[in-house]
Every structure is written in C-alpha cells, then in structure tokens.
mmCIF file of C-alpha atoms and ligand atoms in Angstrom:
data_model
loop_
_atom_site.group_PDB
_atom_site.id
_atom_site.type_symbol
_atom_site.label_atom_id
_atom_site.label_comp_id
_atom_site.label_asym_id
_atom_site.label_seq_id
_atom_site.Cartn_x
_atom_site.Cartn_y
_atom_site.Cartn_z
ATOM 1 C CA MET A 14 126.079 137.691 118.397
ATOM 2 C CA ASN A 15 125.530 141.005 120.129
ATOM 3 C CA ILE A 16 125.905 143.737 117.559
ATOM 4 C CA ARG A 17 124.027 146.998 117.816
ATOM 5 C CA PRO A 18 120.934 146.739 115.605
ATOM 6 C CA SER A 19 120.404 149.219 112.786
ATOM 7 C CA LYS A 20 116.798 149.469 113.942
ATOM 8 C CA ILE A 21 114.087 147.991 116.116
ATOM 9 C CA VAL A 22 110.982 147.212 114.106
ATOM 10 C CA CYS A 23 107.740 147.181 116.073
ATOM 11 C CA ILE A 24 104.307 145.935 115.232
ATOM 12 C CA GLY A 25 101.175 147.668 116.424
ATOM 13 C CA ARG A 26 97.820 145.971 116.986
ATOM 14 C CA SER A 27 99.067 142.444 116.388
ATOM 15 C CA TYR A 28 96.693 140.962 118.963
ATOM 16 C CA ALA A 29 92.944 141.546 118.492
ATOM 17 C CA ALA A 30 92.294 141.976 122.231
ATOM 18 C CA HIS A 31 94.859 144.796 122.491
ATOM 19 C CA ALA A 32 93.530 146.589 119.376
ATOM 20 C CA LYS A 33 90.099 146.552 121.013
ATOM 21 C CA GLU A 34 91.261 147.837 124.403
ATOM 22 C CA LEU A 35 92.658 151.000 122.765
ATOM 23 C CA GLY A 36 89.587 151.374 120.532
ATOM 24 C CA ASN A 37 91.516 150.620 117.319
ATOM 25 C CA ALA A 38 90.205 148.717 114.321
ATOM 26 C CA ILE A 39 91.761 145.298 113.692
ATOM 27 C CA PRO A 40 94.201 145.896 110.834
ATOM 28 C CA THR A 41 94.220 143.792 107.686
ATOM 29 C CA ARG A 42 98.011 144.099 107.388
ATOM 30 C CA PRO A 43 100.580 144.631 110.151
ATOM 31 C CA VAL A 44 101.012 148.188 111.448
ATOM 32 C CA LEU A 45 104.772 148.900 111.440
ATOM 33 C CA PHE A 46 106.868 151.511 113.168
ATOM 34 C CA ILE A 47 110.578 151.774 114.002
ATOM 35 C CA LYS A 48 112.498 152.681 117.125
ATOM 36 C CA PRO A 49 116.118 153.832 116.685
ATOM 37 C CA PRO A 50 118.908 151.924 118.491
ATOM 38 C CA SER A 51 119.254 154.871 120.902
ATOM 39 C CA THR A 52 116.022 153.618 122.553
ATOM 40 C CA LEU A 53 117.753 150.472 123.848
ATOM 41 C CA ALA A 54 118.068 149.993 127.596
ATOM 42 C CA THR A 55 119.016 147.032 129.752
ATOM 43 C CA LEU A 56 117.008 145.604 132.638
ATOM 44 C CA GLU A 57 119.623 147.079 134.973
ATOM 45 C CA GLN A 58 119.071 150.544 133.542
ATOM 46 C CA GLY A 59 115.338 150.160 134.206
ATOM 47 C CA VAL A 60 112.406 152.250 133.052
ATOM 48 C CA VAL A 61 113.025 155.981 132.808
ATOM 49 C CA TRP A 62 110.944 158.686 131.144
ATOM 50 C CA ASN A 63 110.331 162.421 131.327
ATOM 51 C CA ARG A 64 107.338 162.789 133.675
ATOM 52 C CA ASN A 65 106.546 166.181 132.119
ATOM 53 C CA LEU A 66 105.347 164.278 129.034
ATOM 54 C CA GLY A 67 102.573 162.412 130.896
ATOM 55 C CA SER A 68 101.917 158.722 131.426
ATOM 56 C CA CYS A 69 104.228 155.925 130.305
ATOM 57 C CA HIS A 70 102.582 152.596 129.447
ATOM 58 C CA TYR A 71 104.241 149.194 129.534
ATOM 59 C CA GLU A 72 103.795 146.857 126.553
ATOM 60 C CA CYS A 73 105.496 143.499 127.130
ATOM 61 C CA GLU A 74 106.338 141.868 123.803
ATOM 62 C CA LEU A 75 107.978 138.746 122.468
ATOM 63 C CA THR A 76 111.070 140.123 120.741
ATOM 64 C CA LEU A 77 113.195 138.568 117.989
ATOM 65 C CA ARG A 78 116.736 139.058 116.793
ATOM 66 C CA VAL A 79 117.217 138.620 113.067
ATOM 67 C CA ASP A 80 120.652 137.177 112.396
ATOM 68 C CA ARG A 81 120.504 137.121 108.600
ATOM 69 C CA SER A 82 119.480 139.914 106.287
ATOM 70 C CA LEU A 83 115.973 139.675 104.772
ATOM 71 C CA THR A 84 114.897 141.582 101.652
ATOM 72 C CA ASN A 85 111.674 140.981 99.727
ATOM 73 C CA VAL A 86 111.158 137.563 101.247
ATOM 74 C CA THR A 87 107.989 135.660 100.369
ATOM 75 C CA ASP A 88 108.910 132.232 101.705
ATOM 76 C CA PRO A 89 107.825 131.972 105.391
ATOM 77 C CA LYS A 90 110.416 129.235 106.024
ATOM 78 C CA GLN A 91 113.239 131.484 104.808
ATOM 79 C CA ALA A 92 111.974 134.301 107.039
ATOM 80 C CA LEU A 93 111.833 132.088 110.131
ATOM 81 C CA ALA A 94 115.271 130.635 109.451
ATOM 82 C CA ALA A 95 116.760 134.123 109.838
ATOM 83 C CA VAL A 96 115.628 134.425 113.467
ATOM 84 C CA GLY A 97 118.533 133.592 115.767
ATOM 85 C CA ALA A 98 117.289 134.500 119.225
ATOM 86 C CA VAL A 99 114.265 135.614 121.215
ATOM 87 C CA THR A 100 113.678 137.554 124.399
ATOM 88 C CA LEU A 101 111.044 139.690 126.074
ATOM 89 C CA GLY A 102 111.046 143.434 125.749
ATOM 90 C CA LEU A 103 109.133 146.491 126.866
ATOM 91 C CA ASP A 104 107.864 148.754 124.090
ATOM 92 C CA LEU A 105 107.484 151.778 126.364
ATOM 93 C CA THR A 106 104.922 154.283 125.157
ATOM 94 C CA LEU A 107 104.148 157.805 126.334
ATOM 95 C CA ARG A 108 100.418 157.181 125.986
ATOM 96 C CA ASP A 109 99.099 160.712 126.609
ATOM 97 C CA LEU A 110 101.527 162.103 124.058
ATOM 98 C CA GLN A 111 100.769 159.289 121.590
ATOM 99 C CA SER A 112 97.029 160.015 121.845
ATOM 100 C CA GLU A 113 97.743 163.690 121.135
ATOM 101 C CA LEU A 114 99.932 162.776 118.133
ATOM 102 C CA LYS A 115 97.338 160.341 116.785
ATOM 103 C CA GLY A 116 94.687 163.043 117.111
ATOM 104 C CA LYS A 117 96.791 165.416 115.017
ATOM 105 C CA GLY A 118 97.702 162.734 112.469
ATOM 106 C CA GLU A 119 101.381 163.076 113.380
ATOM 107 C CA PRO A 120 103.964 160.236 113.528
ATOM 108 C CA TRP A 121 104.449 158.469 116.875
ATOM 109 C CA GLU A 122 108.208 158.875 117.362
ATOM 110 C CA ARG A 123 107.955 161.459 120.137
ATOM 111 C CA SER A 124 105.977 158.936 122.179
ATOM 112 C CA LYS A 125 107.797 155.714 121.237
ATOM 113 C CA ALA A 126 111.378 156.613 120.314
ATOM 114 C CA PHE A 127 112.649 158.417 123.396
ATOM 115 C CA ASP A 128 115.921 157.261 125.010
ATOM 116 C CA GLY A 129 115.264 154.065 126.980
ATOM 117 C CA ALA A 130 111.931 153.310 125.256
ATOM 118 C CA CYS A 131 113.010 149.754 124.423
ATOM 119 C CA VAL A 132 114.033 147.725 127.467
ATOM 120 C CA LEU A 133 115.297 144.279 126.462
ATOM 121 C CA ALA A 134 115.983 141.176 128.543
ATOM 122 C CA ASP A 135 118.680 138.636 127.639
ATOM 123 C CA TRP A 136 118.747 136.788 124.332
ATOM 124 C CA VAL A 137 117.707 133.116 124.349
ATOM 125 C CA ASP A 138 118.568 130.811 121.459
ATOM 126 C CA VAL A 139 115.545 130.464 119.174
ATOM 127 C CA SER A 140 115.788 126.664 119.363
ATOM 128 C CA GLU A 141 114.446 126.942 122.946
ATOM 129 C CA VAL A 142 110.989 128.054 121.771
ATOM 130 C CA ASP A 143 108.309 127.195 119.240
ATOM 131 C CA LEU A 144 107.577 130.582 117.672
ATOM 132 C CA THR A 145 104.079 129.470 116.627
ATOM 133 C CA CYS A 146 102.981 129.030 120.268
ATOM 134 C CA THR A 147 105.316 130.819 122.655
ATOM 135 C CA GLN A 148 103.763 131.928 125.918
ATOM 136 C CA TYR A 149 104.913 134.881 128.022
ATOM 137 C CA GLU A 150 103.711 137.012 130.881
ATOM 138 C CA LEU A 151 104.236 140.355 132.612
ATOM 139 C CA SER A 152 103.561 140.942 136.303
ATOM 140 C CA ILE A 153 103.787 144.278 138.066
ATOM 141 C CA ASN A 154 104.450 144.270 141.800
ATOM 142 C CA GLY A 155 103.524 140.578 141.815
ATOM 143 C CA GLU A 156 100.200 140.933 139.960
ATOM 144 C CA VAL A 157 99.820 139.418 136.476
ATOM 145 C CA ARG A 158 98.901 142.192 133.993
ATOM 146 C CA GLN A 159 99.660 140.729 130.558
ATOM 147 C CA GLN A 160 99.649 137.203 129.167
ATOM 148 C CA GLY A 161 100.660 136.632 125.581
ATOM 149 C CA ASN A 162 100.866 133.651 123.288
ATOM 150 C CA THR A 163 102.126 133.940 119.730
ATOM 151 C CA ALA A 164 99.421 131.455 118.672
ATOM 152 C CA LEU A 165 96.976 134.381 119.093
ATOM 153 C CA LEU A 166 98.821 136.778 116.762
ATOM 154 C CA LEU A 167 96.634 138.083 113.919
ATOM 155 C CA HIS A 168 99.542 137.409 111.521
ATOM 156 C CA SER A 169 102.095 134.666 112.159
ATOM 157 C CA ILE A 170 105.666 135.701 112.950
ATOM 158 C CA ALA A 171 106.789 134.245 109.613
ATOM 159 C CA ASP A 172 104.186 136.301 107.748
ATOM 160 C CA MET A 173 105.083 139.438 109.686
ATOM 161 C CA LEU A 174 108.764 139.039 108.796
ATOM 162 C CA CYS A 175 107.933 138.537 105.103
ATOM 163 C CA ASP A 176 105.707 141.621 105.165
ATOM 164 C CA MET A 177 108.413 143.762 106.849
ATOM 165 C CA SER A 178 111.099 142.572 104.460
ATOM 166 C CA GLN A 179 108.941 143.792 101.582
ATOM 167 C CA ALA A 180 108.682 147.233 103.176
ATOM 168 C CA PHE A 181 112.424 147.542 103.975
ATOM 169 C CA THR A 182 115.468 145.324 104.480
ATOM 170 C CA LEU A 183 115.893 143.692 107.856
ATOM 171 C CA GLU A 184 119.631 143.678 108.468
ATOM 172 C CA ALA A 185 121.555 141.133 110.517
ATOM 173 C CA GLY A 186 121.242 142.139 114.161
ATOM 174 C CA ASP A 187 117.938 143.982 113.755
ATOM 175 C CA VAL A 188 115.380 143.535 116.493
ATOM 176 C CA VAL A 189 111.674 142.883 115.929
ATOM 177 C CA MET A 190 109.062 143.475 118.637
ATOM 178 C CA THR A 191 106.013 141.400 117.764
ATOM 179 C CA GLY A 192 103.353 143.532 119.436
ATOM 180 C CA THR A 193 101.628 143.603 122.776
ATOM 181 C CA PRO A 194 98.819 141.472 124.134
ATOM 182 C CA ALA A 195 95.967 143.115 126.066
ATOM 183 C CA GLY A 196 96.399 144.540 129.542
ATOM 184 C CA VAL A 197 98.595 147.600 128.880
ATOM 185 C CA GLY A 198 98.582 150.305 131.522
ATOM 186 C CA ALA A 199 100.412 153.184 133.141
ATOM 187 C CA LEU A 200 103.588 152.720 135.173
ATOM 188 C CA SER A 201 104.342 154.362 138.532
ATOM 189 C CA SER A 202 107.615 155.131 140.280
ATOM 190 C CA ASN A 203 109.225 152.090 141.929
ATOM 191 C CA ASP A 204 107.003 149.559 140.124
ATOM 192 C CA VAL A 205 108.758 146.203 139.812
ATOM 193 C CA LEU A 206 108.179 144.518 136.445
ATOM 194 C CA THR A 207 108.643 140.756 136.165
ATOM 195 C CA MET A 208 108.677 139.213 132.686
ATOM 196 C CA THR A 209 108.432 135.439 132.252
ATOM 197 C CA LEU A 210 109.183 133.554 129.052
ATOM 198 C CA PHE A 211 107.924 129.976 128.904
ATOM 199 C CA THR A 212 110.406 128.023 126.799
ATOM 200 C CA GLN A 213 109.908 124.394 125.834
ATOM 201 C CA SER A 214 111.881 123.215 128.867
ATOM 202 C CA LYS A 215 111.673 125.960 131.519
ATOM 203 C CA GLU A 216 110.458 129.356 132.655
ATOM 204 C CA ILE A 217 112.929 132.218 132.336
ATOM 205 C CA VAL A 218 112.217 135.136 134.663
ATOM 206 C CA TRP A 219 113.613 138.666 134.358
ATOM 207 C CA GLN A 220 113.043 141.734 136.479
ATOM 208 C CA THR A 221 113.400 145.449 136.019
ATOM 209 C CA LYS A 222 111.985 148.479 137.799
ATOM 210 C CA VAL A 223 110.696 151.978 137.266
ATOM 211 C CA LEU A 224 113.154 154.604 138.486
HETATM 212 ZN ZN1 ZN B 310 104.032 147.670 121.175
#
C-alpha cells in the first residue's frame, strides 16, 4: 500500500534524553504536531531547506504507517494491529526559527512543515520488527550521532497511537513519526546521512544527503 497520507503525525519529546538536551520538561502526555503531506520527500530528493531561515536540524525517527483507521481507540492491541509498516524518517526542523516561534508562543509549522521537511526511507513490513524494542541509528559522514530504541520511549507506541486516536482520527495511510532520541544537531551542505534499522533478522541501511 502506497497511498498519499492525509497527514504525518509527529511526537515531540518522546525520549527523556532528547527532552533534556533541548531544555524541555518531560511531558506527562505525548506532545503532538502534524506535518502536511506536502512535506514528504524521498531519500533521492535529499535534504533541502531555505538557508535564509537559519539552521536545519536532523531528527531521525522510527516511523509507522497506519493501514487501518483509528478513532477513539483505548485498546493498545487494536492500535498496534493497525500498523502495517515501519521505516526510518527525518523530522527536519528549522531550529533557529522554531526557537523564535516557541519564544513568541506561536505554532511550529513554519519550522517543521516546509516542503521536504519529512524525508522517508522505504517501508518495511511491520512483522520484521518488535515495536516494543526496535533499535535504529543515524550516522553523519560516517560518525554515529543518534541511537534510538523504542524500549526507551516515555510512552509505548501502542499508548501513543491510542492517545492520538482520541485527539483526531488516524486514517488509513497516515504516517506517525515516533519522536527523536538524543543527539540532534545542525546539518551542513553535502553531509551524507546514513540511517540503519535493526530488524529481527538483519540491518537495513539507507542513505540520503544534504543538497
Ligand atoms: Zn521529531
């Protein structure tokens, strides 16, 4: 299934170590925001942003595709059963602009919803991973910068999906980015980003670059 999602739902501060590195309090419920489908970019398209808007940070995140609609779900098993595929994605963030917006109490869209702000790798069938302890990694120019494991999420993926579905309907095809582990930082021209997903049987490696 490869339909255009109606939205990409993102979670902020889902790992304690990342909340701390940006000086944010650890939230008691998931912080949600949405990227429109116009943010989607492929690995081949690479990372592109308007340099006039300041720094662009990488956030490598385990990303889910919801294949069945979820509304007001309270049963974690039902929520998990709707996930059809996983991949790794980059929740690109114009950090200088986001800091300015946060300071003014404004929404984050200008910093998180620009064209190309969601770079996704290829979908992998969900049966390849155990969503309660999926490990992944981001290297830049050969140096490991981020290591994530869903076992360290403040809220389990099942609980996050239930919570989202109570805020709004997740439609079939919608994409969920589960939040970034620590180690975010600014990108530079020509950086090569390597994302590795550790499935139960193998390592899947994807590359993209900053244009
Ligand atoms: Zn993020």
